[in-house]
Amino acid sequence: MKTKRLTELALLTALALIIFIVELRLPNLVPIPGVKLGLANIITVFAVYRYTASETVLIVVCRVCLGAFFGGSMMTLLYSLAGSLLCLAGMLLLKRVIPERQIWLCSVFGAVLHNIGQIAVACMVLGRGMLAYLPFLLAAGCVAGAFTGGCAQLVLFRGRKRQL
């Protein structure tokens, strides 16, 4: 990997981590525990369409591990890693059929998969009763996914205009 590319990936990881930490400090918009916008996923969605799969995996895994470390909860690592990897796998597959001009849609599907991954871990840790929580997370995930996907789409198109 070239130094320039590695530097870009490091900067994107740092940016995603900063966004994640800032979002941790914001009050929850919804009184349901665990529901948040997931603003760091703007970087993930952007990376899915701009970088290779292995480079995007590197960004996501580093961000999740460092986020759990800086966020103060190692249990978060288990939930976030399961959700993020399932989300990423789904978005990498969807990238093949969803064009760049509709990446917000890819982000919505990614958010749904992220919530499914988190609920799967919650069911393993806390029991099947956590499945009752899934509809609330899915609804919030669709809204958050559309927002973060829209932001990523704006970043991607503005970046393309500046390169021209």
PDB file of C-alpha atoms in Angstrom:
ATOM      1  CA  MET A   1       0.000   0.000   0.000  1.00  0.00           C
ATOM      2  CA  LYS A   2       1.327   3.410  -0.948  1.00  0.00           C
ATOM      3  CA  THR A   3       2.062   5.979   1.752  1.00  0.00           C
ATOM      4  CA  LYS A   4      -0.497   8.424   0.359  1.00  0.00           C
ATOM      5  CA  ARG A   5      -3.248   5.817   0.455  1.00  0.00           C
ATOM      6  CA  LEU A   6      -2.320   4.736   3.983  1.00  0.00           C
ATOM      7  CA  THR A   7      -2.386   8.370   5.084  1.00  0.00           C
ATOM      8  CA  GLU A   8      -5.862   8.834   3.580  1.00  0.00           C
ATOM      9  CA  LEU A   9      -7.123   5.747   5.416  1.00  0.00           C
ATOM     10  CA  ALA A  10      -5.582   6.928   8.694  1.00  0.00           C
ATOM     11  CA  LEU A  11      -7.174  10.358   8.305  1.00  0.00           C
ATOM     12  CA  LEU A  12     -10.583   8.829   7.557  1.00  0.00           C
ATOM     13  CA  THR A  13     -10.251   6.546  10.586  1.00  0.00           C
ATOM     14  CA  ALA A  14      -9.297   9.493  12.785  1.00  0.00           C
ATOM     15  CA  LEU A  15     -12.189  11.552  11.438  1.00  0.00           C
ATOM     16  CA  ALA A  16     -14.654   8.718  12.069  1.00  0.00           C
ATOM     17  CA  LEU A  17     -13.279   8.281  15.597  1.00  0.00           C
ATOM     18  CA  ILE A  18     -13.582  12.007  16.340  1.00  0.00           C
ATOM     19  CA  ILE A  19     -17.168  12.040  15.070  1.00  0.00           C
ATOM     20  CA  PHE A  20     -17.940   8.953  17.185  1.00  0.00           C
ATOM     21  CA  ILE A  21     -16.495  10.509  20.361  1.00  0.00           C
ATOM     22  CA  VAL A  22     -18.267  13.838  19.797  1.00  0.00           C
ATOM     23  CA  GLU A  23     -21.554  11.991  19.262  1.00  0.00           C
ATOM     24  CA  LEU A  24     -21.047  10.142  22.558  1.00  0.00           C
ATOM     25  CA  ARG A  25     -21.036  13.494  24.323  1.00  0.00           C
ATOM     26  CA  LEU A  26     -24.286  14.691  22.727  1.00  0.00           C
ATOM     27  CA  PRO A  27     -27.584  14.069  24.525  1.00  0.00           C
ATOM     28  CA  ASN A  28     -29.784  11.367  23.008  1.00  0.00           C
ATOM     29  CA  LEU A  29     -32.416  12.684  20.632  1.00  0.00           C
ATOM     30  CA  VAL A  30     -34.696   9.727  21.346  1.00  0.00           C
ATOM     31  CA  PRO A  31     -35.385   8.394  24.860  1.00  0.00           C
ATOM     32  CA  ILE A  32     -34.797   4.789  23.724  1.00  0.00           C
ATOM     33  CA  PRO A  33     -31.441   3.385  24.938  1.00  0.00           C
ATOM     34  CA  GLY A  34     -29.012   2.557  22.147  1.00  0.00           C
ATOM     35  CA  VAL A  35     -30.695   4.705  19.524  1.00  0.00           C
ATOM     36  CA  LYS A  36     -28.311   7.232  18.014  1.00  0.00           C
ATOM     37  CA  LEU A  37     -27.582   8.738  14.620  1.00  0.00           C
ATOM     38  CA  GLY A  38     -24.316   6.880  14.096  1.00  0.00           C
ATOM     39  CA  LEU A  39     -22.651   9.843  12.442  1.00  0.00           C
ATOM     40  CA  ALA A  40     -19.321   8.004  12.155  1.00  0.00           C
ATOM     41  CA  ASN A  41     -21.031   5.795   9.588  1.00  0.00           C
ATOM     42  CA  ILE A  42     -20.898   8.719   7.167  1.00  0.00           C
ATOM     43  CA  ILE A  43     -17.228   7.840   6.797  1.00  0.00           C
ATOM     44  CA  THR A  44     -18.023   4.136   6.397  1.00  0.00           C
ATOM     45  CA  VAL A  45     -20.570   4.702   3.633  1.00  0.00           C
ATOM     46  CA  PHE A  46     -18.212   7.118   1.906  1.00  0.00           C
ATOM     47  CA  ALA A  47     -15.365   4.586   2.126  1.00  0.00           C
ATOM     48  CA  VAL A  48     -17.516   1.765   0.733  1.00  0.00           C
ATOM     49  CA  TYR A  49     -17.946   3.711  -2.494  1.00  0.00           C
ATOM     50  CA  ARG A  50     -14.502   5.324  -2.646  1.00  0.00           C
ATOM     51  CA  TYR A  51     -12.064   2.646  -1.399  1.00  0.00           C
ATOM     52  CA  THR A  52     -11.529  -1.102  -1.769  1.00  0.00           C
ATOM     53  CA  ALA A  53     -13.304  -3.584   0.482  1.00  0.00           C
ATOM     54  CA  SER A  54     -10.145  -4.408   2.448  1.00  0.00           C
ATOM     55  CA  GLU A  55      -9.352  -0.733   2.983  1.00  0.00           C
ATOM     56  CA  THR A  56     -12.888  -0.072   4.196  1.00  0.00           C
ATOM     57  CA  VAL A  57     -12.732  -3.051   6.567  1.00  0.00           C
ATOM     58  CA  LEU A  58      -9.494  -1.637   7.953  1.00  0.00           C
ATOM     59  CA  ILE A  59     -11.117   1.753   8.596  1.00  0.00           C
ATOM     60  CA  VAL A  60     -14.174   0.224  10.275  1.00  0.00           C
ATOM     61  CA  VAL A  61     -12.327  -2.257  12.494  1.00  0.00           C
ATOM     62  CA  CYS A  62      -9.821   0.362  13.651  1.00  0.00           C
ATOM     63  CA  ARG A  63     -12.591   2.861  14.363  1.00  0.00           C
ATOM     64  CA  VAL A  64     -14.687   0.356  16.300  1.00  0.00           C
ATOM     65  CA  CYS A  65     -11.749  -0.900  18.384  1.00  0.00           C
ATOM     66  CA  LEU A  66     -10.465   2.584  19.157  1.00  0.00           C
ATOM     67  CA  GLY A  67     -14.009   3.819  19.778  1.00  0.00           C
ATOM     68  CA  ALA A  68     -14.586   1.097  22.361  1.00  0.00           C
ATOM     69  CA  PHE A  69     -11.263   1.979  23.992  1.00  0.00           C
ATOM     70  CA  PHE A  70     -11.904   5.732  24.088  1.00  0.00           C
ATOM     71  CA  GLY A  71     -15.615   5.342  24.787  1.00  0.00           C
ATOM     72  CA  GLY A  72     -14.817   3.502  27.992  1.00  0.00           C
ATOM     73  CA  SER A  73     -16.883   0.362  27.491  1.00  0.00           C
ATOM     74  CA  MET A  74     -15.378  -2.855  26.207  1.00  0.00           C
ATOM     75  CA  MET A  75     -18.839  -4.443  26.004  1.00  0.00           C
ATOM     76  CA  THR A  76     -19.523  -1.850  23.333  1.00  0.00           C
ATOM     77  CA  LEU A  77     -16.786  -3.509  21.302  1.00  0.00           C
ATOM     78  CA  LEU A  78     -18.775  -6.734  21.058  1.00  0.00           C
ATOM     79  CA  TYR A  79     -21.998  -5.022  19.997  1.00  0.00           C
ATOM     80  CA  SER A  80     -20.364  -2.515  17.668  1.00  0.00           C
ATOM     81  CA  LEU A  81     -18.080  -4.999  15.980  1.00  0.00           C
ATOM     82  CA  ALA A  82     -20.908  -7.447  15.243  1.00  0.00           C
ATOM     83  CA  GLY A  83     -23.169  -4.702  13.946  1.00  0.00           C
ATOM     84  CA  SER A  84     -20.454  -2.936  11.979  1.00  0.00           C
ATOM     85  CA  LEU A  85     -19.125  -6.040  10.257  1.00  0.00           C
ATOM     86  CA  LEU A  86     -22.600  -7.249   9.264  1.00  0.00           C
ATOM     87  CA  CYS A  87     -23.445  -3.737   8.059  1.00  0.00           C
ATOM     88  CA  LEU A  88     -20.208  -3.497   6.102  1.00  0.00           C
ATOM     89  CA  ALA A  89     -20.634  -6.906   4.487  1.00  0.00           C
ATOM     90  CA  GLY A  90     -24.141  -5.985   3.376  1.00  0.00           C
ATOM     91  CA  MET A  91     -23.124  -2.588   2.033  1.00  0.00           C
ATOM     92  CA  LEU A  92     -20.193  -4.049   0.111  1.00  0.00           C
ATOM     93  CA  LEU A  93     -22.601  -6.464  -1.585  1.00  0.00           C
ATOM     94  CA  LEU A  94     -25.228  -3.782  -2.196  1.00  0.00           C
ATOM     95  CA  LYS A  95     -22.621  -1.476  -3.718  1.00  0.00           C
ATOM     96  CA  ARG A  96     -22.714  -3.726  -6.774  1.00  0.00           C
ATOM     97  CA  VAL A  97     -26.396  -3.022  -7.432  1.00  0.00           C
ATOM     98  CA  ILE A  98     -26.968   0.420  -5.889  1.00  0.00           C
ATOM     99  CA  PRO A  99     -25.352   3.255  -7.873  1.00  0.00           C
ATOM    100  CA  GLU A 100     -23.458   6.139  -6.269  1.00  0.00           C
ATOM    101  CA  ARG A 101     -26.325   8.546  -6.739  1.00  0.00           C
ATOM    102  CA  GLN A 102     -28.411   6.413  -4.338  1.00  0.00           C
ATOM    103  CA  ILE A 103     -25.887   5.553  -1.646  1.00  0.00           C
ATOM    104  CA  TRP A 104     -28.326   6.809   0.953  1.00  0.00           C
ATOM    105  CA  LEU A 105     -30.342   3.678   0.191  1.00  0.00           C
ATOM    106  CA  CYS A 106     -27.289   1.487   0.754  1.00  0.00           C
ATOM    107  CA  SER A 107     -26.831   3.255   4.087  1.00  0.00           C
ATOM    108  CA  VAL A 108     -30.403   2.481   5.151  1.00  0.00           C
ATOM    109  CA  PHE A 109     -29.878  -1.227   4.458  1.00  0.00           C
ATOM    110  CA  GLY A 110     -26.542  -1.016   6.278  1.00  0.00           C
ATOM    111  CA  ALA A 111     -28.186   0.540   9.336  1.00  0.00           C
ATOM    112  CA  VAL A 112     -30.812  -2.216   9.394  1.00  0.00           C
ATOM    113  CA  LEU A 113     -28.079  -4.861   9.189  1.00  0.00           C
ATOM    114  CA  HIS A 114     -26.129  -3.082  11.929  1.00  0.00           C
ATOM    115  CA  ASN A 115     -29.158  -3.255  14.218  1.00  0.00           C
ATOM    116  CA  ILE A 116     -29.705  -6.927  13.402  1.00  0.00           C
ATOM    117  CA  GLY A 117     -26.078  -7.674  14.271  1.00  0.00           C
ATOM    118  CA  GLN A 118     -26.366  -5.828  17.569  1.00  0.00           C
ATOM    119  CA  ILE A 119     -29.623  -7.555  18.496  1.00  0.00           C
ATOM    120  CA  ALA A 120     -28.090 -10.945  17.661  1.00  0.00           C
ATOM    121  CA  VAL A 121     -25.279 -10.270  20.143  1.00  0.00           C
ATOM    122  CA  ALA A 122     -27.763  -8.916  22.693  1.00  0.00           C
ATOM    123  CA  CYS A 123     -29.820 -12.094  22.375  1.00  0.00           C
ATOM    124  CA  MET A 124     -26.720 -14.223  22.963  1.00  0.00           C
ATOM    125  CA  VAL A 125     -25.690 -12.160  25.987  1.00  0.00           C
ATOM    126  CA  LEU A 126     -29.038 -11.190  27.526  1.00  0.00           C
ATOM    127  CA  GLY A 127     -31.549 -13.665  26.081  1.00  0.00           C
ATOM    128  CA  ARG A 128     -34.213 -13.812  23.403  1.00  0.00           C
ATOM    129  CA  GLY A 129     -36.331 -11.170  25.101  1.00  0.00           C
ATOM    130  CA  MET A 130     -34.180  -8.570  23.362  1.00  0.00           C
ATOM    131  CA  LEU A 131     -35.966  -9.388  20.095  1.00  0.00           C
ATOM    132  CA  ALA A 132     -38.881  -7.249  21.286  1.00  0.00           C
ATOM    133  CA  TYR A 133     -36.536  -4.277  21.011  1.00  0.00           C
ATOM    134  CA  LEU A 134     -35.777  -4.939  17.333  1.00  0.00           C
ATOM    135  CA  PRO A 135     -38.733  -3.065  15.732  1.00  0.00           C
ATOM    136  CA  PHE A 136     -37.788   0.160  17.548  1.00  0.00           C
ATOM    137  CA  LEU A 137     -34.156  -0.173  16.510  1.00  0.00           C
ATOM    138  CA  LEU A 138     -35.085  -0.927  12.901  1.00  0.00           C
ATOM    139  CA  ALA A 139     -37.325   2.130  12.642  1.00  0.00           C
ATOM    140  CA  ALA A 140     -34.657   4.368  14.160  1.00  0.00           C
ATOM    141  CA  GLY A 141     -32.011   2.701  11.975  1.00  0.00           C
ATOM    142  CA  CYS A 142     -33.906   3.516   8.799  1.00  0.00           C
ATOM    143  CA  VAL A 143     -34.101   7.193   9.724  1.00  0.00           C
ATOM    144  CA  ALA A 144     -30.477   7.362  10.874  1.00  0.00           C
ATOM    145  CA  GLY A 145     -29.285   5.393   7.838  1.00  0.00           C
ATOM    146  CA  ALA A 146     -31.058   7.748   5.454  1.00  0.00           C
ATOM    147  CA  PHE A 147     -29.515  10.760   7.196  1.00  0.00           C
ATOM    148  CA  THR A 148     -25.954   9.409   7.314  1.00  0.00           C
ATOM    149  CA  GLY A 149     -26.250   8.094   3.760  1.00  0.00           C
ATOM    150  CA  GLY A 150     -27.438  11.473   2.538  1.00  0.00           C
ATOM    151  CA  CYS A 151     -24.481  13.131   4.243  1.00  0.00           C
ATOM    152  CA  ALA A 152     -22.065  10.616   2.703  1.00  0.00           C
ATOM    153  CA  GLN A 153     -23.614  11.209  -0.701  1.00  0.00           C
ATOM    154  CA  LEU A 154     -23.068  14.964  -0.347  1.00  0.00           C
ATOM    155  CA  VAL A 155     -19.439  14.418   0.706  1.00  0.00           C
ATOM    156  CA  LEU A 156     -18.827  12.053  -2.198  1.00  0.00           C
ATOM    157  CA  PHE A 157     -20.309  14.389  -4.818  1.00  0.00           C
ATOM    158  CA  ARG A 158     -18.590  17.496  -3.454  1.00  0.00           C
ATOM    159  CA  GLY A 159     -15.299  15.623  -3.486  1.00  0.00           C
ATOM    160  CA  ARG A 160     -15.846  14.615  -7.103  1.00  0.00           C
ATOM    161  CA  LYS A 161     -16.580  18.236  -8.109  1.00  0.00           C
ATOM    162  CA  ARG A 162     -13.336  19.439  -6.522  1.00  0.00           C
ATOM    163  CA  GLN A 163     -11.302  16.800  -8.332  1.00  0.00           C
ATOM    164  CA  LEU A 164     -12.587  17.914 -11.723  1.00  0.00           C
TER     165      LEU A 164
END
